[in-house]
Coordinates of C-alpha atoms (C1' of nucleotides) in Angstrom, one line a residue:
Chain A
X1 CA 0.0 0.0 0.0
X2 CA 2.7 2.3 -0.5
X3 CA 1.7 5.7 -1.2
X4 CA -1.6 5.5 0.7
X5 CA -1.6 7.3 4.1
X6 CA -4.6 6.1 5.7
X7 CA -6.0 2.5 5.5
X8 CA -8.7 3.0 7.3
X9 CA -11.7 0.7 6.7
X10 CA -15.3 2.3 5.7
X11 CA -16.6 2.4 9.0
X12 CA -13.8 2.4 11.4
X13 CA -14.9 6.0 12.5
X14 CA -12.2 8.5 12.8
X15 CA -15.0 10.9 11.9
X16 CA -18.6 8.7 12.2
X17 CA -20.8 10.4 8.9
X18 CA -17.5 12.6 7.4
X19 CA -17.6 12.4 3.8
X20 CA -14.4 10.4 2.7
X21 CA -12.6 11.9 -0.5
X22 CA -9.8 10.2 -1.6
X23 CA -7.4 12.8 -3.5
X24 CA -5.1 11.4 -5.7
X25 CA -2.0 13.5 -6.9
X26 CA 1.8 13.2 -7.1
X27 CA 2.6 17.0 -5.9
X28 CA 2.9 17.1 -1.9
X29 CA 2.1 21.0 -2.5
X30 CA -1.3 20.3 -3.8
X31 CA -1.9 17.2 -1.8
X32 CA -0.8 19.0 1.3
X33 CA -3.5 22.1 0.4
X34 CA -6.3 20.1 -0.7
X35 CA -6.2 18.0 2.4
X36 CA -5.9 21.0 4.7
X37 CA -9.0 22.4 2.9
X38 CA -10.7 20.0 2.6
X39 CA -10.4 18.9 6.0
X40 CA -11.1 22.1 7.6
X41 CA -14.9 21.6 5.6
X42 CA -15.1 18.6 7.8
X43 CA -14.8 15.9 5.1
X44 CA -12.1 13.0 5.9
X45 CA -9.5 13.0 3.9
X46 CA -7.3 10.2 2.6
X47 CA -4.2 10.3 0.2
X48 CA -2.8 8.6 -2.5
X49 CA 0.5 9.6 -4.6
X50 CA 0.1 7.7 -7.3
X51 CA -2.3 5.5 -10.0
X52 CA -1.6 2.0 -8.3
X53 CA -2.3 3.2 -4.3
X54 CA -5.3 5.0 -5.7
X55 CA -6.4 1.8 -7.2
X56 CA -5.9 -0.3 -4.3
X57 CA -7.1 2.4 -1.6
X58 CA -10.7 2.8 -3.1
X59 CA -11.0 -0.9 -2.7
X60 CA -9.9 -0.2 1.1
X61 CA -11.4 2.8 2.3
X62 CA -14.3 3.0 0.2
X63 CA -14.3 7.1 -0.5
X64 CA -17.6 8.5 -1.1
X65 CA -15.7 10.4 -4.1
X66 CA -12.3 10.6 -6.0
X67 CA -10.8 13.7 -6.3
X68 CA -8.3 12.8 -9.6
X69 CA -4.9 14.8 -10.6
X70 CA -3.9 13.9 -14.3
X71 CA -0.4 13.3 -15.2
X72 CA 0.6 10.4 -13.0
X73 CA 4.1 9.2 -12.4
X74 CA 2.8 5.4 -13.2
X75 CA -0.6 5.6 -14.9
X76 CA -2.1 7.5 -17.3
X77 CA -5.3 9.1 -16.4
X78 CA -7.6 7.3 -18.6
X79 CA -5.8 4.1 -17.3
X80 CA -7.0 5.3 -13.6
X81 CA -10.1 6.0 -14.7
X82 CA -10.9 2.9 -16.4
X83 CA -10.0 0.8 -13.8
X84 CA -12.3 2.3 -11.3
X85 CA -14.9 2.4 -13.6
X86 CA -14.4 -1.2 -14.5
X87 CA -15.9 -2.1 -10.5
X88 CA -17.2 0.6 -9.2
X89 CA -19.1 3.8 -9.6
X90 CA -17.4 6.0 -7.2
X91 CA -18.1 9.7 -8.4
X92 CA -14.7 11.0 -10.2
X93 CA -13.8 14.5 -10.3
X94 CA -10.7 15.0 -12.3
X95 CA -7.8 18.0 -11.7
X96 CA -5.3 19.1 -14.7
X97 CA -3.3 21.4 -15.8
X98 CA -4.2 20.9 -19.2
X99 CA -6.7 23.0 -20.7
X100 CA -6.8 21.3 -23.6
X101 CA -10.6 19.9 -24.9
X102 CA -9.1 17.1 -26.1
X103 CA -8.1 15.7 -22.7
X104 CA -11.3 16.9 -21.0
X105 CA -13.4 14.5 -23.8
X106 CA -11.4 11.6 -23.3
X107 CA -11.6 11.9 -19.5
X108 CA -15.0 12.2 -19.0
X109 CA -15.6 9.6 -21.6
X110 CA -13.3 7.3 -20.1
X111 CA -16.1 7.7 -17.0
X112 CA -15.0 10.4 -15.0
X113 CA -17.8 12.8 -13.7
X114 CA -16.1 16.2 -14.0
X115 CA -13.1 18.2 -15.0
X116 CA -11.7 21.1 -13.6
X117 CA -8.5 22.8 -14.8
X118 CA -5.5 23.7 -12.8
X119 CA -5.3 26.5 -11.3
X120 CA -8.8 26.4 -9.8
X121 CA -10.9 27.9 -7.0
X122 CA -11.2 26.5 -4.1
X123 CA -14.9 27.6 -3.6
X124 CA -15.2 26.1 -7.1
X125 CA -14.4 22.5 -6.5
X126 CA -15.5 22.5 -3.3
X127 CA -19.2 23.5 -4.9
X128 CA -18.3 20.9 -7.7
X129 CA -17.7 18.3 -4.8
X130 CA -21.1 18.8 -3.2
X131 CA -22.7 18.8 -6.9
X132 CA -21.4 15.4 -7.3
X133 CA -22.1 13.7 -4.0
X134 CA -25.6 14.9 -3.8
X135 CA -26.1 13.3 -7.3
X136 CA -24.2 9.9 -6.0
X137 CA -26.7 10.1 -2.8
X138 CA -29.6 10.7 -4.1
X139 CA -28.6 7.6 -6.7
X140 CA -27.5 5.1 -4.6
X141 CA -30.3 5.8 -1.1
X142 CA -32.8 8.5 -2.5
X143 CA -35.6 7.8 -0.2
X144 CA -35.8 5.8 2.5
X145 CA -32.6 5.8 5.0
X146 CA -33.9 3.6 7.5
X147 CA -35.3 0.5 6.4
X148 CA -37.2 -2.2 8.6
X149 CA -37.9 -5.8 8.6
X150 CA -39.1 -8.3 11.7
X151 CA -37.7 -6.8 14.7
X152 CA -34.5 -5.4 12.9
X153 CA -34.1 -1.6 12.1
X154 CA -31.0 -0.4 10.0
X155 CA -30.3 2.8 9.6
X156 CA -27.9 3.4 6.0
X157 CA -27.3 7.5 7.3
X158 CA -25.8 6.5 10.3
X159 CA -24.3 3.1 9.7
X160 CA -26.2 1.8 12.6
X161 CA -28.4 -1.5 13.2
X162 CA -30.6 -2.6 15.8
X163 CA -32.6 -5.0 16.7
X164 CA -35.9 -5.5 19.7
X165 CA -34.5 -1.5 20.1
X166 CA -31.2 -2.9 21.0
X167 CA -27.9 -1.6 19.0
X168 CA -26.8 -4.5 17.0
X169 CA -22.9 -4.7 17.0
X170 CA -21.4 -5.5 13.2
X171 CA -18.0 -5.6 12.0
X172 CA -17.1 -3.5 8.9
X173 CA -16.7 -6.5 6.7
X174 CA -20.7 -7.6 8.1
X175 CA -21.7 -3.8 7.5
X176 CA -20.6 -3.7 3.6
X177 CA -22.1 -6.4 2.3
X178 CA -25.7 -5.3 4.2
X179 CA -25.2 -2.1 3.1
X180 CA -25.1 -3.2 -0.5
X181 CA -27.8 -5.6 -0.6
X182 CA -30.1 -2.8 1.6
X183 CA -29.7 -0.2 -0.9
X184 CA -30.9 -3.1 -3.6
X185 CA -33.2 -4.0 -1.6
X186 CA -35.4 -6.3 -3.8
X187 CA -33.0 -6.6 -6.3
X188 CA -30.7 -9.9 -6.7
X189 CA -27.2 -8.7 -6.3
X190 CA -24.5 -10.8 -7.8
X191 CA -21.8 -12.7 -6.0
X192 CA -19.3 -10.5 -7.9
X193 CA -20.6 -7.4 -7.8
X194 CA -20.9 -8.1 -3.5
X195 CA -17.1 -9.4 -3.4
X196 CA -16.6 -6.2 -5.2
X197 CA -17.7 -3.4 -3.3
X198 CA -16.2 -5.1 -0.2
X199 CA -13.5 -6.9 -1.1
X200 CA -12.5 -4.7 -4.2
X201 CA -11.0 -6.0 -7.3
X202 CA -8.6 -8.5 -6.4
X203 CA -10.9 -11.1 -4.4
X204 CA -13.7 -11.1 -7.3
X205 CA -13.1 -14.9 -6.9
X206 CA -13.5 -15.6 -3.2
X207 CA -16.7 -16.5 -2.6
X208 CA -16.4 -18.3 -0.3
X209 CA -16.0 -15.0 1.8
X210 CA -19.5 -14.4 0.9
X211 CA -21.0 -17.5 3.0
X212 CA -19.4 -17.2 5.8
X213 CA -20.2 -13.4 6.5
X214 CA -23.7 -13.7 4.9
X215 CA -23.5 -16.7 7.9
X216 CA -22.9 -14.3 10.4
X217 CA -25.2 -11.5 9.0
X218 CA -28.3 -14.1 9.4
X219 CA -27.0 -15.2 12.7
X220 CA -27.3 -11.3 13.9
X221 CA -30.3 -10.1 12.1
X222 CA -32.6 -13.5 10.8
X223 CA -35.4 -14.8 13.5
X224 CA -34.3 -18.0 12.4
X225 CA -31.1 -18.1 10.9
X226 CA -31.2 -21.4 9.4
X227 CA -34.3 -20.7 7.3
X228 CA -33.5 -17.3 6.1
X229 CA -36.5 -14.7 4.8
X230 CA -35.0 -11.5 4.4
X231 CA -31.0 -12.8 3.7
X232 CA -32.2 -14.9 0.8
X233 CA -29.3 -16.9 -1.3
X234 CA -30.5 -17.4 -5.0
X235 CA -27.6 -20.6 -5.7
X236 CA -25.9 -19.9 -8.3
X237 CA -26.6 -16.4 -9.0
X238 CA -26.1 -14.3 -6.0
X239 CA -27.9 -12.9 -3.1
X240 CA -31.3 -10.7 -2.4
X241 CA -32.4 -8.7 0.7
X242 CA -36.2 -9.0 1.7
X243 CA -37.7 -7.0 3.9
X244 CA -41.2 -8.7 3.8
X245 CA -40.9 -12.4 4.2
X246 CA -42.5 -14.3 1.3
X247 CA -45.6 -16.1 2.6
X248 CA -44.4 -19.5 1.3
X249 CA -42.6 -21.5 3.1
X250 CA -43.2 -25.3 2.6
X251 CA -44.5 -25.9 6.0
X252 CA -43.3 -27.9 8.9
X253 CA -46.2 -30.6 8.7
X254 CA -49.8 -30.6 9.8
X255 CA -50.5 -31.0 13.3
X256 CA -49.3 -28.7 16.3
X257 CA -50.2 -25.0 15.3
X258 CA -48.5 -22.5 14.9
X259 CA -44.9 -23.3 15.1
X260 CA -42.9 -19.7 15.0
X261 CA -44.5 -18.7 12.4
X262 CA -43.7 -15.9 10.1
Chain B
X1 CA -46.1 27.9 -24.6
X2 CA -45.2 30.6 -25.9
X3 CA -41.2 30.6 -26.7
X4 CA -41.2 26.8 -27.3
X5 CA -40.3 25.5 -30.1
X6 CA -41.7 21.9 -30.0
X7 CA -44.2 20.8 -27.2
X8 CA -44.2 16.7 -28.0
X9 CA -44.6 14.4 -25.2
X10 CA -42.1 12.2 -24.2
X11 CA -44.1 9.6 -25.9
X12 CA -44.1 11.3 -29.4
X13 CA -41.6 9.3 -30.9
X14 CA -40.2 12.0 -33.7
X15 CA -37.1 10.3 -33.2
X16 CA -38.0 7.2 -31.3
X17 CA -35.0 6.6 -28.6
X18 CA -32.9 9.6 -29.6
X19 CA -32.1 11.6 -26.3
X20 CA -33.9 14.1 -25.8
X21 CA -32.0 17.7 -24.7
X22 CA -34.0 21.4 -23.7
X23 CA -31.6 24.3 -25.0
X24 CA -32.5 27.2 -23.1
X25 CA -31.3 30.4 -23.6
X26 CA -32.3 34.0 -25.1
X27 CA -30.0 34.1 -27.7
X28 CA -31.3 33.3 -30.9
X29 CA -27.4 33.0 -32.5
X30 CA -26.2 30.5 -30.0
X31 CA -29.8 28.7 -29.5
X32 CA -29.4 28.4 -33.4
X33 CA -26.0 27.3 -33.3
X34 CA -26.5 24.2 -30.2
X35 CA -29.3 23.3 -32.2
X36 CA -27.2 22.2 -35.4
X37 CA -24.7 21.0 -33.7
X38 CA -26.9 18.8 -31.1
X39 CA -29.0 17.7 -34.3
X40 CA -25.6 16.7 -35.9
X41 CA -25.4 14.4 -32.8
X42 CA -28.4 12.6 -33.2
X43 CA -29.9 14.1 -30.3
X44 CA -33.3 15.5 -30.1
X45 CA -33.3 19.5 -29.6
X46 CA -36.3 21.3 -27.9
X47 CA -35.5 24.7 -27.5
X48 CA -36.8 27.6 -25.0
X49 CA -36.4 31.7 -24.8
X50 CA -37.1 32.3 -21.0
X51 CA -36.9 31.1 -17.8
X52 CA -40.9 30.5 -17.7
X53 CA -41.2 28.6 -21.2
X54 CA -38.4 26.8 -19.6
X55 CA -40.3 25.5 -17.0
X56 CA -43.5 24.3 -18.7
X57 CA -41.5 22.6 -21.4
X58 CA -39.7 20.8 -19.2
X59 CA -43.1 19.1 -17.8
X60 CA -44.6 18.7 -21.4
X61 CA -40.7 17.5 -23.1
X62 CA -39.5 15.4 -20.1
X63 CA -35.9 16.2 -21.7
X64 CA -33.2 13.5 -20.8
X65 CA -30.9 16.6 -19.9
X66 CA -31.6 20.4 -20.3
X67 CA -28.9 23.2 -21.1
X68 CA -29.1 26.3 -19.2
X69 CA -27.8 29.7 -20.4
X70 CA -27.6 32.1 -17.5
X71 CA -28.4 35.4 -17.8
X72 CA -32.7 35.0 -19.0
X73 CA -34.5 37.5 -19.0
X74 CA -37.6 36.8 -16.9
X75 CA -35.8 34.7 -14.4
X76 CA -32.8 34.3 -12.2
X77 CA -30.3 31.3 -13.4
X78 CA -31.2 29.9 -9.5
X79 CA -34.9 30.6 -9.7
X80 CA -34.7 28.3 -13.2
X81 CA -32.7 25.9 -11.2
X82 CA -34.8 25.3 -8.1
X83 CA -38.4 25.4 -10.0
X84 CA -36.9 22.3 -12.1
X85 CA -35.0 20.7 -9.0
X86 CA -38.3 20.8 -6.8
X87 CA -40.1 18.2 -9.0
X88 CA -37.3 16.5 -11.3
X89 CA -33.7 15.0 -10.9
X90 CA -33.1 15.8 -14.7
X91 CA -29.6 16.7 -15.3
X92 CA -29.4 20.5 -15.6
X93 CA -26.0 21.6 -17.1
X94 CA -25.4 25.5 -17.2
X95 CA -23.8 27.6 -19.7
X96 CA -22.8 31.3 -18.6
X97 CA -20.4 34.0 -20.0
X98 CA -19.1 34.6 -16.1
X99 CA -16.2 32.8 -14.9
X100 CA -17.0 33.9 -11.4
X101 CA -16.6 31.8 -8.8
X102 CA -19.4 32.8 -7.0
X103 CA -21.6 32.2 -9.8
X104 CA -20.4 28.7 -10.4
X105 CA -21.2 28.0 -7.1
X106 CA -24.6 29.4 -6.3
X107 CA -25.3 27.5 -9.4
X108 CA -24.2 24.2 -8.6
X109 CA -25.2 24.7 -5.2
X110 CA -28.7 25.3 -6.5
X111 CA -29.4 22.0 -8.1
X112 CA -27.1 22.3 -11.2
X113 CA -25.0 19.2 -12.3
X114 CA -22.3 21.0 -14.1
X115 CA -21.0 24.3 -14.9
X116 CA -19.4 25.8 -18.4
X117 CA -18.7 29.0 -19.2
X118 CA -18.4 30.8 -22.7
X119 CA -16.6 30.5 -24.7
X120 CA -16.8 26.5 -24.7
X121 CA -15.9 24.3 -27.1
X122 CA -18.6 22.0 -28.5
X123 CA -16.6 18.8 -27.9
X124 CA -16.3 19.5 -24.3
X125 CA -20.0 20.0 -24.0
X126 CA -20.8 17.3 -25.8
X127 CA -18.3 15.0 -23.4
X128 CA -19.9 16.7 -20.6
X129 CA -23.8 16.3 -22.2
X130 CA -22.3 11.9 -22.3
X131 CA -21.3 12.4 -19.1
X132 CA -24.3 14.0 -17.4
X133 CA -27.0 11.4 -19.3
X134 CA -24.4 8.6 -18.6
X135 CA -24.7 9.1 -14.7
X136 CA -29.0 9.6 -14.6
X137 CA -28.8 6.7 -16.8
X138 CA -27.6 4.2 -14.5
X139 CA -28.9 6.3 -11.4
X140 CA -32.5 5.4 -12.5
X141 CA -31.5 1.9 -13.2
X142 CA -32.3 2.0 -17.0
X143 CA -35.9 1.6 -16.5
X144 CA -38.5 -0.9 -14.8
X145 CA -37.9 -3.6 -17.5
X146 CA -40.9 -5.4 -16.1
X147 CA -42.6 -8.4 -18.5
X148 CA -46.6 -10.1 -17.9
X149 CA -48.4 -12.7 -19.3
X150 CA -51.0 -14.8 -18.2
X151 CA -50.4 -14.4 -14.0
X152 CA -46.4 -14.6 -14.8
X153 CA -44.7 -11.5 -13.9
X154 CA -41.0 -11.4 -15.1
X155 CA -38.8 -9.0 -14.1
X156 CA -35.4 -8.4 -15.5
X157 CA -34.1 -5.8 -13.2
X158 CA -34.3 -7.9 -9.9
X159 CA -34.0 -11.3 -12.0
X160 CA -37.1 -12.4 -10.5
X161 CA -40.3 -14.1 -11.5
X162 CA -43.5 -14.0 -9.4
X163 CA -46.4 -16.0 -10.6
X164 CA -49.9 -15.5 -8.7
X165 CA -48.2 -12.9 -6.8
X166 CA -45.6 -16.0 -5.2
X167 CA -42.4 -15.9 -6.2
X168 CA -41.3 -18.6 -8.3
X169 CA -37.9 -20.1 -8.5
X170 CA -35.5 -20.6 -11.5
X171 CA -32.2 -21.7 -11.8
X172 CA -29.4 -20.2 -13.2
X173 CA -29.4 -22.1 -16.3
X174 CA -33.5 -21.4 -16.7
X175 CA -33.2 -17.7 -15.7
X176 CA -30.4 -17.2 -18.5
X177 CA -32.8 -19.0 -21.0
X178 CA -35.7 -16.8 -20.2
X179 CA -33.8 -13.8 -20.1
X180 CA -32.7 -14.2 -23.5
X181 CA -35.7 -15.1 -24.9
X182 CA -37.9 -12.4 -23.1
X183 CA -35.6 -9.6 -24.1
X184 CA -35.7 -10.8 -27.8
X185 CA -39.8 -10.8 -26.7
X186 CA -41.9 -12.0 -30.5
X187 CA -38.5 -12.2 -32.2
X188 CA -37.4 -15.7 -32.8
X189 CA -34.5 -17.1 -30.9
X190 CA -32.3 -19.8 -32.9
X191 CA -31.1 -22.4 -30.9
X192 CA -27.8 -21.8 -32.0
X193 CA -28.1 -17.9 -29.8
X194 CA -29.7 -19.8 -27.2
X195 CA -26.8 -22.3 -26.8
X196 CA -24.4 -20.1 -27.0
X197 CA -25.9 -17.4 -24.5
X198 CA -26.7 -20.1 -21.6
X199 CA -23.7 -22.6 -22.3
X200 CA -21.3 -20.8 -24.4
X201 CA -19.2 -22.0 -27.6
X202 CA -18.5 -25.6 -26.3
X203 CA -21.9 -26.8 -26.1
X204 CA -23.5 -25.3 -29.6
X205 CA -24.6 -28.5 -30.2
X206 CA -26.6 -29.7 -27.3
X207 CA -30.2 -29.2 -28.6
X208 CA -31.1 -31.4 -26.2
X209 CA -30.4 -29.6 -23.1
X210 CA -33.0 -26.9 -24.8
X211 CA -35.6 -29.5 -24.6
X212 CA -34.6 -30.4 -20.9
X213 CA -34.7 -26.5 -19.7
X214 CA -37.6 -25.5 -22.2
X215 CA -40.0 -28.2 -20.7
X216 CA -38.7 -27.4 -17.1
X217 CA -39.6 -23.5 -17.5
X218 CA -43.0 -24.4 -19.3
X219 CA -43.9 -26.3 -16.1
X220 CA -42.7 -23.7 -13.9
X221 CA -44.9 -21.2 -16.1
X222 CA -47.3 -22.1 -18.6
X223 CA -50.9 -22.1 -17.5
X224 CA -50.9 -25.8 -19.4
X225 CA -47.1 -26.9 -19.9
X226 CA -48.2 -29.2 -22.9
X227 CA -49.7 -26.8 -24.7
X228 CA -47.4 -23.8 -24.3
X229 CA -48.6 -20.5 -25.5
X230 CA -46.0 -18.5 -24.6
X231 CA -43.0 -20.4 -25.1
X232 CA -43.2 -21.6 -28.4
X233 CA -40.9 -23.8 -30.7
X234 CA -40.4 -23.6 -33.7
X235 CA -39.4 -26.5 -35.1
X236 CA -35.9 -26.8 -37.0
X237 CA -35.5 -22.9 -35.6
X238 CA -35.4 -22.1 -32.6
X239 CA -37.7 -21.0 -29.8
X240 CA -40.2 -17.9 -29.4
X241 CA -41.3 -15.9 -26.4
X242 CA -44.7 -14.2 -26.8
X243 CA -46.7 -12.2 -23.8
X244 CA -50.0 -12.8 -25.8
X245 CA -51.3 -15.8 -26.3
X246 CA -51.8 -16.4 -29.9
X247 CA -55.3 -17.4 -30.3
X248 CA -54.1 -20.1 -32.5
X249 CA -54.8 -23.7 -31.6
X250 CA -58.3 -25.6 -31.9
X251 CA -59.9 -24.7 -35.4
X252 CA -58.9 -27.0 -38.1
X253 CA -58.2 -24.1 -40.0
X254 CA -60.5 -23.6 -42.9
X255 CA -60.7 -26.7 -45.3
X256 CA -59.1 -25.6 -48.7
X257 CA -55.7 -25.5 -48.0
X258 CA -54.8 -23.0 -45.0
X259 CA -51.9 -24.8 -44.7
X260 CA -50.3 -23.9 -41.1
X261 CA -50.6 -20.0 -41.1
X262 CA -48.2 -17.9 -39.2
Chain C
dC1 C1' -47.0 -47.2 -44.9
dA2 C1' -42.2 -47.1 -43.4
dG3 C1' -38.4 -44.2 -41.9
dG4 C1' -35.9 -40.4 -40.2
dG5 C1' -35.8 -36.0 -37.9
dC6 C1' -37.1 -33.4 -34.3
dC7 C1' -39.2 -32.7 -30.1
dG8 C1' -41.2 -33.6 -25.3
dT9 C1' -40.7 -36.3 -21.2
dC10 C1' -38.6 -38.8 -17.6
dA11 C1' -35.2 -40.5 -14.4
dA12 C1' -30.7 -41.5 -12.6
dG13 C1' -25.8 -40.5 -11.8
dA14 C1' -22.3 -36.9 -11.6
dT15 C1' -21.2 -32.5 -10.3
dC16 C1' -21.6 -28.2 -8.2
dG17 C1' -22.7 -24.8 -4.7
dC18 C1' -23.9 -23.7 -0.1
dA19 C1' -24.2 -23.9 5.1
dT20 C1' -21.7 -24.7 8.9
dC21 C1' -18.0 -25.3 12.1
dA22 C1' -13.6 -24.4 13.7
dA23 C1' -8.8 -23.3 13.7
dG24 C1' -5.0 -20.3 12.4
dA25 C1' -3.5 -15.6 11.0
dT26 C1' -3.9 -10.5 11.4
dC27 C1' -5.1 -6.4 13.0
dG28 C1' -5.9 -2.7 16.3
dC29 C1' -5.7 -1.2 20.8
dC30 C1' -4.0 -0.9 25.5
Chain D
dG1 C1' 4.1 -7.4 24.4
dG2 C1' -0.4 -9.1 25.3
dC3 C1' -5.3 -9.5 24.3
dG4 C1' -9.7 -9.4 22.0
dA5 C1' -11.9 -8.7 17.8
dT6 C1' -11.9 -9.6 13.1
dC7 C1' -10.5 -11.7 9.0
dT8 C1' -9.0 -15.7 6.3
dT9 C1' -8.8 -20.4 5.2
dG10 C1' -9.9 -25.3 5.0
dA11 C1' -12.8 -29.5 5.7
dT12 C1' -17.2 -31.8 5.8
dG13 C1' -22.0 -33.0 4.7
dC14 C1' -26.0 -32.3 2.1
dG15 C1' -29.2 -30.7 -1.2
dA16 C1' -29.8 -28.5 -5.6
dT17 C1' -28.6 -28.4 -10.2
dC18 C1' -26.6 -30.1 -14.4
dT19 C1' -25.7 -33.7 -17.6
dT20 C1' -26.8 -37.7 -20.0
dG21 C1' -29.2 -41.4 -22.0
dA22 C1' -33.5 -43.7 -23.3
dC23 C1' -38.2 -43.9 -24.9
dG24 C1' -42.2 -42.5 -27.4
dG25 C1' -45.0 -39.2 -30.2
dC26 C1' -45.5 -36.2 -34.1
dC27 C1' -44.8 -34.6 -38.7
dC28 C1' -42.8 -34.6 -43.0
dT29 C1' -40.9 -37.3 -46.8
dG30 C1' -40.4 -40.9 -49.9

DNA sequence: CAGGGCCGTCAAGATCGCATCAAGATCGCC
DNA sequence: GGCGATCTTGATGCGATCTTGACGGCCCTG
């Protein structure tokens, strides 16, 4: 991880609810004065020098967006670009020096989501990074922030789960993969698209990963957590979060009564 | 309406699936001049003079993106912004002749995705138009793609298929099938395509597995899986997905020849 | 009327994927 | 340096799924 300063995990909270922005660039004078900025409007900060370290830190620390200088010692933009784009759809706002039209085309059709050229107001980009997370919000949780199912409440704002009104402790690892399928609630999400936005690029293969945490998931959150209802596995394919149980169920024979019902 | 140019619905389909942009701005010269050059780019142009013509188009259009001079003169730039932004996420991308700061960040503050100023250079608002639809594109999930017949509802998006309301299960190898023959919905579907969607290159010449998986998804969704109406074959061809069930069947046809219609 | 394709159906064996458990390896904090 | 929490990894058993072959019906052709 050389060239990353801060490893931190999603929700370790250094600053619980700080908007993370990764900023990517090779010169410590403009690395130095974004991060000072930046942080002193209370987002958290997290550095990379370089097109490798960025690659591997968004995997880590899961930025909310990527704040992208041009003109890399090891990559070329595009190259940086691509490769994000390629797993994730982190909101990319690029930095250059160049002026240039031809450069702003290619970078925003390589994916990124704006361009600003060097030199630049600070009241500029900082306006241009609200623009771009309020977009990405609004996307990716919209509505609802708090969603319920059973006795379990999870709240995506504050990161926070609970359960009979009791806090509901989860590791970050536990917390990603929820997070994901809550926001698709619904929706099937695949096994690789899951092993990527937790695990990032390099583990697309481990899925094994995926049953054990989903495991412990149902063990926290499921009433019974060896016949899921709202942690569904679709073999095969992936994974889909529920929040209303599907009345089926084959039944658990005849006599008795109610058994624990839905 | 007064001050718009063209009032079709989003329905109208002038140019069925072209992307629809609103050119707003006062100046007849460079509202002339966005309008060729959009038009070159296969986009659809609907163009407005003021801030309130604007507005109404925007309801009667439903633009994919609009382009917003600054500078009308009925209406502030913000007032434009936060009449669209308090009913519609559309992207809103603003042109002005000011390269203040403060400008560019009331504007983008207000609702505003992006921010150019004149003189720009058509290929960067063009990359920046991509860019903008790019991001609503996927933000709204491309669309309920959401398919019905008989009490089968099939829906792409969340790879799911209900059936009387119950959710009915498939397995990866019969969702694949059914996927690709309800997006190619009325078109015919050669078993060669199938075969090489579901199994890839190595298996092009397993017709029989198409018989296995056809007959399992006809029981799992055909009203009467021996007489399927909705997934048909064609013999020596290839297979057919239809929503309405042909009224074909019974009748003898008409004595002279007939011969087998369709 | 016989024969050959082509298709639908069925069932059994082989294979794959998942849940679960538990132990080692790491990490972060004190 | 120690300790608890967390992450990684492997092994096992079981059920779901895929693959394969056989059989019979239908339709067209000769």
């Amino acid at each position: 991880m050389t060239g990353v300063s801060d490893t931190r995990r999603a929700t370790d909270t250094g600053k619980a609810g700080a908007i993370r922005v990764l900023v990517v660039d090779d010169d410590p004078q403009i690395l130095r004065a974004l991060q000072i900025n930046l942080t002193a409007h209370s987002y958290h900060v997290v550095t990379a020098r370089d097109g490798r370290s960025a690659l591997t830190s968004v995997g880590d620390v899961h930025p909310d967006i990527v704040v992208l200088d041009l003109g890399l010692p090891d990559l070329a933009g595009t190259e940086v670009i691509a490769g994000l784009r390629a797993w994730t759809q982190v909101p990319i706002v690029v930095l250059s020096a160049r002026t240039d039209s031809a450069d702003k085309v290619t970078a925003l059709d390589a994916g990124a989501d704006d361009y600003i050229t060097k030199p630049f107001g600070m009241a500029e980009l900082l306006a241009r990074l609200r623009a771009a997370v309020r977009r990405s919000a609004t996307a990716t949780g919209g509505g609802e922030r708090i969603v319920t199912f059973a006795d379990v409440e999870i709240d995506l704002a504050r990161k926070r789960v609970r359960r009979n009104g009791r806090d509901v402790h989860l590791t970050p690892t536990e917390w990603e993969m929820l997070e994901l399928l809550v926001q698709h609630r619904g929706k099937l999400v695949s096994q690789r698209d899951l092993l990527l936005h937790v695990w990032g690029p390099r583990r697309e293969d481990r899925t094994n990963y995926l049953r054990v945490y989903l495991a412990q998931l149902r063990r926290k959150l499921e009433p019974n957590p060896s016949h899921p209802r709202h942690l569904i596995t679709e073999p095969g394919m992936g994974y889909r979060f529920e929040t209303v149980s599907d009345t089926d169920e084959p039944v658990v024979a005849v006599a008795g009564d109610g058994e624990q019902a839905r």
